[in-house]
JSON list of C-alpha atoms in Angstrom, two decimals:
[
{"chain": "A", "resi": 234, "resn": "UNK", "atom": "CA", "xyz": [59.71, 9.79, 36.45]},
{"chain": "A", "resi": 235, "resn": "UNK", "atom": "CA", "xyz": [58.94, 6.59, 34.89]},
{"chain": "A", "resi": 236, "resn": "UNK", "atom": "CA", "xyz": [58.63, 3.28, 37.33]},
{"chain": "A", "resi": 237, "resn": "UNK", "atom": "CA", "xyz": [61.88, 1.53, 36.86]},
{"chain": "A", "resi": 238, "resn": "UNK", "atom": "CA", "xyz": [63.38, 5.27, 37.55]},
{"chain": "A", "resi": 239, "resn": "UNK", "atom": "CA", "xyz": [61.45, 5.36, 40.73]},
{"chain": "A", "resi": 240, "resn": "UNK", "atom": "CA", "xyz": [62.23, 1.51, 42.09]},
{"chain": "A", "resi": 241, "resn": "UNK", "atom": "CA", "xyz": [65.80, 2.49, 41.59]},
{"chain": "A", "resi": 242, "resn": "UNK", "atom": "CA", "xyz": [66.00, 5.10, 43.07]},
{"chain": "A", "resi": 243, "resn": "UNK", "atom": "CA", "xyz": [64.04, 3.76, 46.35]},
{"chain": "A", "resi": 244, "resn": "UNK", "atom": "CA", "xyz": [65.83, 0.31, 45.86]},
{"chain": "A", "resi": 245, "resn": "UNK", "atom": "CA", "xyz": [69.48, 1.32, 44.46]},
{"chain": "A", "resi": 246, "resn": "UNK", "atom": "CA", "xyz": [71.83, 0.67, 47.06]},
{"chain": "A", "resi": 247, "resn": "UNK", "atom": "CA", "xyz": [70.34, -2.80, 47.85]},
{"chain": "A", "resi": 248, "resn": "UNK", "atom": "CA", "xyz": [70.78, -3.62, 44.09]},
{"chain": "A", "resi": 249, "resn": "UNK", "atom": "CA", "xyz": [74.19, -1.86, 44.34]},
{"chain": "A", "resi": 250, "resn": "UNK", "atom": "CA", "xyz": [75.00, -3.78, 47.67]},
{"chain": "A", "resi": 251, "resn": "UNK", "atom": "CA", "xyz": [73.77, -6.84, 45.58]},
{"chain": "A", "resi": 252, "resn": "UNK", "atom": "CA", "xyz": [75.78, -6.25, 42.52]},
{"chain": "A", "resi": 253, "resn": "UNK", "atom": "CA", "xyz": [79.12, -5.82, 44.29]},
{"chain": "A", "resi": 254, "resn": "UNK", "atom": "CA", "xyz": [78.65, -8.96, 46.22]},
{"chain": "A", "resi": 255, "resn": "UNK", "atom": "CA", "xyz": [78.23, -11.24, 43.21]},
{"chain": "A", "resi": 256, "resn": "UNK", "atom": "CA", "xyz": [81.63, -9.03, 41.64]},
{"chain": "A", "resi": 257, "resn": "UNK", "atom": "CA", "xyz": [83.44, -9.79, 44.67]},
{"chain": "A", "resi": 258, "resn": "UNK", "atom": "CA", "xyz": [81.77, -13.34, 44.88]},
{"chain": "A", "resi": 259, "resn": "UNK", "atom": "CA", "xyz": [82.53, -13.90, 41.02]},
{"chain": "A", "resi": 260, "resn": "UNK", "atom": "CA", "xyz": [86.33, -12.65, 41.70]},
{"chain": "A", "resi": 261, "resn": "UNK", "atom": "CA", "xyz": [87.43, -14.66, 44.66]},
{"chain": "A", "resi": 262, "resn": "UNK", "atom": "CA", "xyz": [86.01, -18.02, 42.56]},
{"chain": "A", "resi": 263, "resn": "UNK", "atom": "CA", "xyz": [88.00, -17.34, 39.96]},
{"chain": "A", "resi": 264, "resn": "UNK", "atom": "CA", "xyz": [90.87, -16.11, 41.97]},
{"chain": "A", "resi": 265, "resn": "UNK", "atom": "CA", "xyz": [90.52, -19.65, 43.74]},
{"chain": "A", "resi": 266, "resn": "UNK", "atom": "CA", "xyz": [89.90, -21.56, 40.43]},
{"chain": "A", "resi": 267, "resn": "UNK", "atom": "CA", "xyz": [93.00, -20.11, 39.32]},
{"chain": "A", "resi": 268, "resn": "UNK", "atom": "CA", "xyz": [94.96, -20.52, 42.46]},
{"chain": "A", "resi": 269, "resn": "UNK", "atom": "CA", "xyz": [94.51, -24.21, 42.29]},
{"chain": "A", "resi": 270, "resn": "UNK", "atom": "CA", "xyz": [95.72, -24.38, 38.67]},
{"chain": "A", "resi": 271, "resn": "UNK", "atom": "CA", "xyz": [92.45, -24.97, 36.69]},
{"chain": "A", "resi": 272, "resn": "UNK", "atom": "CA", "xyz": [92.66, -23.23, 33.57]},
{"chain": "A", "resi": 273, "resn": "UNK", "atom": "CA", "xyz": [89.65, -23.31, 30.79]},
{"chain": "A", "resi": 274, "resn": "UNK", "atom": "CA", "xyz": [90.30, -25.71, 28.26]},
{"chain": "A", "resi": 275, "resn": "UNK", "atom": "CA", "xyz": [88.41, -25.53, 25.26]},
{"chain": "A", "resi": 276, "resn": "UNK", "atom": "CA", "xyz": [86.81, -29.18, 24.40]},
{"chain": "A", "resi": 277, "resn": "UNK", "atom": "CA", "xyz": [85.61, -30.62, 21.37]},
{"chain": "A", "resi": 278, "resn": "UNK", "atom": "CA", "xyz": [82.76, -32.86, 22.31]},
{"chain": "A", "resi": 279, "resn": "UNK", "atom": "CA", "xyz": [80.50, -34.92, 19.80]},
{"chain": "A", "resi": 280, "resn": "UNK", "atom": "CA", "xyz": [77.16, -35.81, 21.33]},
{"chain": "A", "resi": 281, "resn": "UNK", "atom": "CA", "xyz": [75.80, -36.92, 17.90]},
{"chain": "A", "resi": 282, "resn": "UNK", "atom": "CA", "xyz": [77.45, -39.70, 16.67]},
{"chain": "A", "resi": 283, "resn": "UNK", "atom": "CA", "xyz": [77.06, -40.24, 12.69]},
{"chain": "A", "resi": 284, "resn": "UNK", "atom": "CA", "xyz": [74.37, -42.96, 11.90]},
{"chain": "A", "resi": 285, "resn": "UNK", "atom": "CA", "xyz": [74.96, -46.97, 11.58]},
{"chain": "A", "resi": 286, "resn": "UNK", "atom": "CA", "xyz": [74.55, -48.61, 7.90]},
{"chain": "A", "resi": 287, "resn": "UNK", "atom": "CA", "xyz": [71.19, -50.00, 9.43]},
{"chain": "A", "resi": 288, "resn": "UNK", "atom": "CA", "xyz": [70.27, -46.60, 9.81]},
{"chain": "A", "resi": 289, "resn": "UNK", "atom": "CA", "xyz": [71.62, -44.94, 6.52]},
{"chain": "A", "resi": 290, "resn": "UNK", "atom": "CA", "xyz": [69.05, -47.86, 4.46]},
{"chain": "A", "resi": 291, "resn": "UNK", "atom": "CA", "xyz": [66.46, -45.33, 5.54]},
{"chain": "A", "resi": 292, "resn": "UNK", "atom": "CA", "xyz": [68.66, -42.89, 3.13]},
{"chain": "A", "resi": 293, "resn": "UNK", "atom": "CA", "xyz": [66.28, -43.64, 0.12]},
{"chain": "A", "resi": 294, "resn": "UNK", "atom": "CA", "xyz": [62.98, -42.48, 2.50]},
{"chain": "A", "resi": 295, "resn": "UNK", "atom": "CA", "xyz": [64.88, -39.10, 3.08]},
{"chain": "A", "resi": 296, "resn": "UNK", "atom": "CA", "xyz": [66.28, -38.74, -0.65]},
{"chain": "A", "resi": 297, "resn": "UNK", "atom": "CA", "xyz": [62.41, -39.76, -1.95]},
{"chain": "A", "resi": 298, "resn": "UNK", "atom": "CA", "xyz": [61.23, -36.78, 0.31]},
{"chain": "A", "resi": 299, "resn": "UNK", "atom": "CA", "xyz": [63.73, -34.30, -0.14]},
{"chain": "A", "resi": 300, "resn": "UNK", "atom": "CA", "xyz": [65.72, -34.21, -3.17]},
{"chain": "A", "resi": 301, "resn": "UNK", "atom": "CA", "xyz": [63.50, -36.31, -4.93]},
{"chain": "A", "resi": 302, "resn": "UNK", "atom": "CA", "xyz": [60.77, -33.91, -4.45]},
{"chain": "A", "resi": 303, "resn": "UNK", "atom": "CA", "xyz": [62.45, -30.90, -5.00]},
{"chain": "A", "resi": 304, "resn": "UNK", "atom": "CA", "xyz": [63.51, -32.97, -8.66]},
{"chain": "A", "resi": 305, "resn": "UNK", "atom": "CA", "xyz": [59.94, -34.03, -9.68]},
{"chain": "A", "resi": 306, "resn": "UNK", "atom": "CA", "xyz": [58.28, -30.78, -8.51]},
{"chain": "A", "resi": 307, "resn": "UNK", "atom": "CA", "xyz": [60.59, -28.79, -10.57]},
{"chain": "A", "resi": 308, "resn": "UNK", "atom": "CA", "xyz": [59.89, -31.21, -13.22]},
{"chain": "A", "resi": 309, "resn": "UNK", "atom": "CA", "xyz": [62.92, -32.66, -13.98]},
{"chain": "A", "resi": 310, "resn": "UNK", "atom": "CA", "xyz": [61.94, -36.33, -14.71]},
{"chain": "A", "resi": 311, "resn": "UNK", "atom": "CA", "xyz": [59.80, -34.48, -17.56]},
{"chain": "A", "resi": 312, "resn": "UNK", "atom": "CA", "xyz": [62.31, -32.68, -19.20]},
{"chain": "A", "resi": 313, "resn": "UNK", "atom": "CA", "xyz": [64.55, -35.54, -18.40]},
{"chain": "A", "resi": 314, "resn": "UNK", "atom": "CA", "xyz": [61.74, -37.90, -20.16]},
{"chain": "A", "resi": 315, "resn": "UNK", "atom": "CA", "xyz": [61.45, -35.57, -22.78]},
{"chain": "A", "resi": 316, "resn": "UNK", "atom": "CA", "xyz": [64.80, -35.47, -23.77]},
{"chain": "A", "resi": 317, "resn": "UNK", "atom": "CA", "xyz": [65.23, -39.06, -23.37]},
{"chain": "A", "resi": 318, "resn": "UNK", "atom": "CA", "xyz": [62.21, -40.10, -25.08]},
{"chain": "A", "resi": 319, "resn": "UNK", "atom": "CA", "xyz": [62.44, -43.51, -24.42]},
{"chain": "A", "resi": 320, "resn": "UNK", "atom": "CA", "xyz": [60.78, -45.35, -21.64]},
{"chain": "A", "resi": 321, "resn": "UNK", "atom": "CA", "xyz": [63.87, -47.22, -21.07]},
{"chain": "A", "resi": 322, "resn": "UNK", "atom": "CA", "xyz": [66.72, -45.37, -21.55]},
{"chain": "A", "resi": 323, "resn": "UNK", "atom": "CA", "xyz": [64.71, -42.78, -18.85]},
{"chain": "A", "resi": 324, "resn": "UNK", "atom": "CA", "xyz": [63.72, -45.51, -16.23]},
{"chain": "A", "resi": 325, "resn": "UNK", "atom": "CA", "xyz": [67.88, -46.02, -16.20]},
{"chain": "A", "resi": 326, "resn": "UNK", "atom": "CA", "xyz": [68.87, -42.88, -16.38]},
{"chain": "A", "resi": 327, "resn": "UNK", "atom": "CA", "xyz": [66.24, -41.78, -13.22]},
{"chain": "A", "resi": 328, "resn": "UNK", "atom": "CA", "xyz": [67.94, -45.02, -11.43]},
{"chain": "A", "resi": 329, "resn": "UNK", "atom": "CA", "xyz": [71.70, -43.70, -12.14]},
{"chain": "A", "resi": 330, "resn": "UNK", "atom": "CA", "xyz": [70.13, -40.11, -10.97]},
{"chain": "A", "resi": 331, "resn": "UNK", "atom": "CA", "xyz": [68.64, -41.88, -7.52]},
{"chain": "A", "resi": 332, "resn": "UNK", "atom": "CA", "xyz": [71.86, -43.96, -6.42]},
{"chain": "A", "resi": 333, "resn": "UNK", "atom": "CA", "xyz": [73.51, -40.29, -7.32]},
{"chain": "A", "resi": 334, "resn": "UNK", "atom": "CA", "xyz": [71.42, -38.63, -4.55]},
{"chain": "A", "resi": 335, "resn": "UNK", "atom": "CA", "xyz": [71.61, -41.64, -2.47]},
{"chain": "A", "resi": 336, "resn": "UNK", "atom": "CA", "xyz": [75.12, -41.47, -2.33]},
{"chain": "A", "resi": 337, "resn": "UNK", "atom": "CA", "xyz": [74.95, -37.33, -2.13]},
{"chain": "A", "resi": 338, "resn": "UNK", "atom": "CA", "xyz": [72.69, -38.34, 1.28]},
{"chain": "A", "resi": 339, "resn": "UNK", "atom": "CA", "xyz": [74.89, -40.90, 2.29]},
{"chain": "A", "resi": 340, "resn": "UNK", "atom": "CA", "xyz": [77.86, -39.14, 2.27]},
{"chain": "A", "resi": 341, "resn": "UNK", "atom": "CA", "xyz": [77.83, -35.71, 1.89]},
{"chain": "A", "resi": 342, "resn": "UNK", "atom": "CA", "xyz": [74.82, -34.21, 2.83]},
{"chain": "A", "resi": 343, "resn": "UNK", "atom": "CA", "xyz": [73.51, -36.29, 6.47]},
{"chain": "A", "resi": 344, "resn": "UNK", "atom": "CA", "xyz": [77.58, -36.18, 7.66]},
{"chain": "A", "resi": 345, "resn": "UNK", "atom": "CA", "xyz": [77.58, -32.28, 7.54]},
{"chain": "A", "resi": 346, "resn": "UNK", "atom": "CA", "xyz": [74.64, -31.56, 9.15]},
{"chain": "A", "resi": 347, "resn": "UNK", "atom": "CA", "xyz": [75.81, -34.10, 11.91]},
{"chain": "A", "resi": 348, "resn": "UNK", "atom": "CA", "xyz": [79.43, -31.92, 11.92]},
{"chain": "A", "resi": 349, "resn": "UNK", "atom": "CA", "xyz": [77.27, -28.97, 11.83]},
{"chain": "A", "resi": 350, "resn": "UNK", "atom": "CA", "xyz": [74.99, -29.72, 14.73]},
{"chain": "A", "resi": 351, "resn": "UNK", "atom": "CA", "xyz": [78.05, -31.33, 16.81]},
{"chain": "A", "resi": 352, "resn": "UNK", "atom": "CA", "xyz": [80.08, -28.15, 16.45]},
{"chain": "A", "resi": 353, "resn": "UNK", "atom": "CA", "xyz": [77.36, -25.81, 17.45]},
{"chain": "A", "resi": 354, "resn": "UNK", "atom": "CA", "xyz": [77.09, -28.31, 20.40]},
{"chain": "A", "resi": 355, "resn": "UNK", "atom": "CA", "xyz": [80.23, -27.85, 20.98]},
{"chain": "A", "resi": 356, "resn": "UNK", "atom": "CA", "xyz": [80.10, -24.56, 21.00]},
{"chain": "A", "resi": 357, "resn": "UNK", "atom": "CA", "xyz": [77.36, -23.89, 23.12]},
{"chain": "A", "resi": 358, "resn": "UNK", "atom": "CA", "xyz": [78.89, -26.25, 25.81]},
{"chain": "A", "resi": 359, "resn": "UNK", "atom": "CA", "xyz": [82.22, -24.37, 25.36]},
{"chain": "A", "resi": 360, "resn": "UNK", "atom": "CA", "xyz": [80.84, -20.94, 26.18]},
{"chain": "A", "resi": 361, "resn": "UNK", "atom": "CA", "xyz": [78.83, -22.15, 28.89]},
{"chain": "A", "resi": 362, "resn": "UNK", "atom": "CA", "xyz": [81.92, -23.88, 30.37]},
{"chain": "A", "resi": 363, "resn": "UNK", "atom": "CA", "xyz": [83.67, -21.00, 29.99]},
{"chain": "A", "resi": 364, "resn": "UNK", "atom": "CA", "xyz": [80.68, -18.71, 31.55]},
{"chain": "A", "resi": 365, "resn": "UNK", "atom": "CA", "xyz": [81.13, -21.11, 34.52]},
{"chain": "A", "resi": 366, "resn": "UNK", "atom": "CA", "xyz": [84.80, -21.03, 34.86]},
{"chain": "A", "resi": 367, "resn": "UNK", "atom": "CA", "xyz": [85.22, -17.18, 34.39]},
{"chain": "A", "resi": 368, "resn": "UNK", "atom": "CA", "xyz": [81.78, -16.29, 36.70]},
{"chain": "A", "resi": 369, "resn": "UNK", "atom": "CA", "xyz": [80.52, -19.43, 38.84]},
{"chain": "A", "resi": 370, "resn": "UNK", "atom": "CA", "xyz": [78.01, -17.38, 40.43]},
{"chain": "A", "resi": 371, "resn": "UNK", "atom": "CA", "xyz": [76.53, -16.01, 37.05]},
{"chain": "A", "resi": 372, "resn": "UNK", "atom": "CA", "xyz": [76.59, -19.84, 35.56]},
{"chain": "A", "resi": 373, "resn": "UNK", "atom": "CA", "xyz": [75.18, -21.24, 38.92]},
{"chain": "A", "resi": 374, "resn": "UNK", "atom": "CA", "xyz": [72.52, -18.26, 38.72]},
{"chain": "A", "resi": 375, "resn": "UNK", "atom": "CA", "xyz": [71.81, -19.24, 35.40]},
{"chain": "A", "resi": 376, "resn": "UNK", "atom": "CA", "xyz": [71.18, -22.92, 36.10]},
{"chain": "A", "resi": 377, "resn": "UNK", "atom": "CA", "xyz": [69.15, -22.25, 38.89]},
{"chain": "A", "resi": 378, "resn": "UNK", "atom": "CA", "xyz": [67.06, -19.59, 36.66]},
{"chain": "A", "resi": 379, "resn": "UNK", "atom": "CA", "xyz": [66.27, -22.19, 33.98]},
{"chain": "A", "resi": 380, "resn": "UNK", "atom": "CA", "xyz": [65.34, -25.19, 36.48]},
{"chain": "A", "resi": 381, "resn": "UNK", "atom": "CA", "xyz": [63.35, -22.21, 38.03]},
{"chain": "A", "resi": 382, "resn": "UNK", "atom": "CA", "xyz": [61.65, -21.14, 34.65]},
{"chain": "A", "resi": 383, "resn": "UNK", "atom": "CA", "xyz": [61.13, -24.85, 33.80]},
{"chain": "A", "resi": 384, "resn": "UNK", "atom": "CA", "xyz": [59.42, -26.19, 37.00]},
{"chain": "A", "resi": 385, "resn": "UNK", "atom": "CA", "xyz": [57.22, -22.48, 36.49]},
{"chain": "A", "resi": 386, "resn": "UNK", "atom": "CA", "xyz": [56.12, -23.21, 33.05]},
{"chain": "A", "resi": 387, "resn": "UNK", "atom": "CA", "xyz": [55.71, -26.78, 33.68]},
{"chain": "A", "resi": 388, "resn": "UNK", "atom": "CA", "xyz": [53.70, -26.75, 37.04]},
{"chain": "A", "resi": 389, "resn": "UNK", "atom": "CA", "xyz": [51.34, -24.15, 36.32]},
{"chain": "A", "resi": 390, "resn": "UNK", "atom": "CA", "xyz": [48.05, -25.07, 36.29]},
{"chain": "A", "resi": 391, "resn": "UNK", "atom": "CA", "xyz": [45.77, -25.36, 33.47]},
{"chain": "A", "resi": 392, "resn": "UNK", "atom": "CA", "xyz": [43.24, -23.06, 33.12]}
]
């Protein structure tokens, strides 16, 4: 009989006793909830809010170090170059190419990972509202586990 086997056994009808109480605990919240005529809504919330044109001038920082680098360590400017063949003609054609990904960053690429990261927000929010609303004493457990967890981690002393 391994360990968890025997604390069960020895401890079952506490964690039985405890088990139906948060059931019956969980139940007559949500019986009351719904009683009073809550019902779960789901929201759409945006906590990230897109960025401000002061903020998007930075756009040529991020291009230079993430499409632009993907661009010259695949060596495009040298095939570009070498097609090109003249100085010129390339240092236009690389400018065209920049305000291209510029404008890629500016408004395609930095709005959907805002959307993105706003709807899996929004999503996690959602579920735990709906965790709450369905079992308040499983959501309230939960809060009070990671403030507990938290505080734990953060208070222990260094050794």
């Amino acid at each position: 009989m391994t360990w968890y086997q025997k604390t069960l056994k020895k401890y079952g009808k506490e964690i039985l006793t405890g088990a139906i109480f948060s059931v019956i605990c969980t139940l007559a919240f949500l019986l009351w909830i719904y009683g009073m005529g809550k019902t779960f809504t789901w929201t759409d919330i945006s906590p990230i809010d897109p960025p401000s044109i002061f903020v998007r001038f930075l756009y040529s920082a991020l291009t230079f170090v993430t499409l632009g680098r993907i661009l010259y360590v695949t060596g495009f400017y040298k095939a570009l170059y070498q097609i090109i063949g003249d100085w010129q003609s390339f240092k236009e054609a690389k400018v065209i190419i920049w305000l291209l990904l510029m404008g890629a960053m500016f408004f395609v690429i930095v709005p959907t990972i805002v959307d993105i990261l706003n709807g899996i927000l929004s999503v996690g929010y959602n579920l735990f509202a709906l965790i709450l609303y369905a079992f308040p004493p499983v959501g309230v457990s939960l809060i009070f586990f990671v403030f507990y967890f938290y505080f734990k981690r953060k208070l222990r002393p260094i050794s």
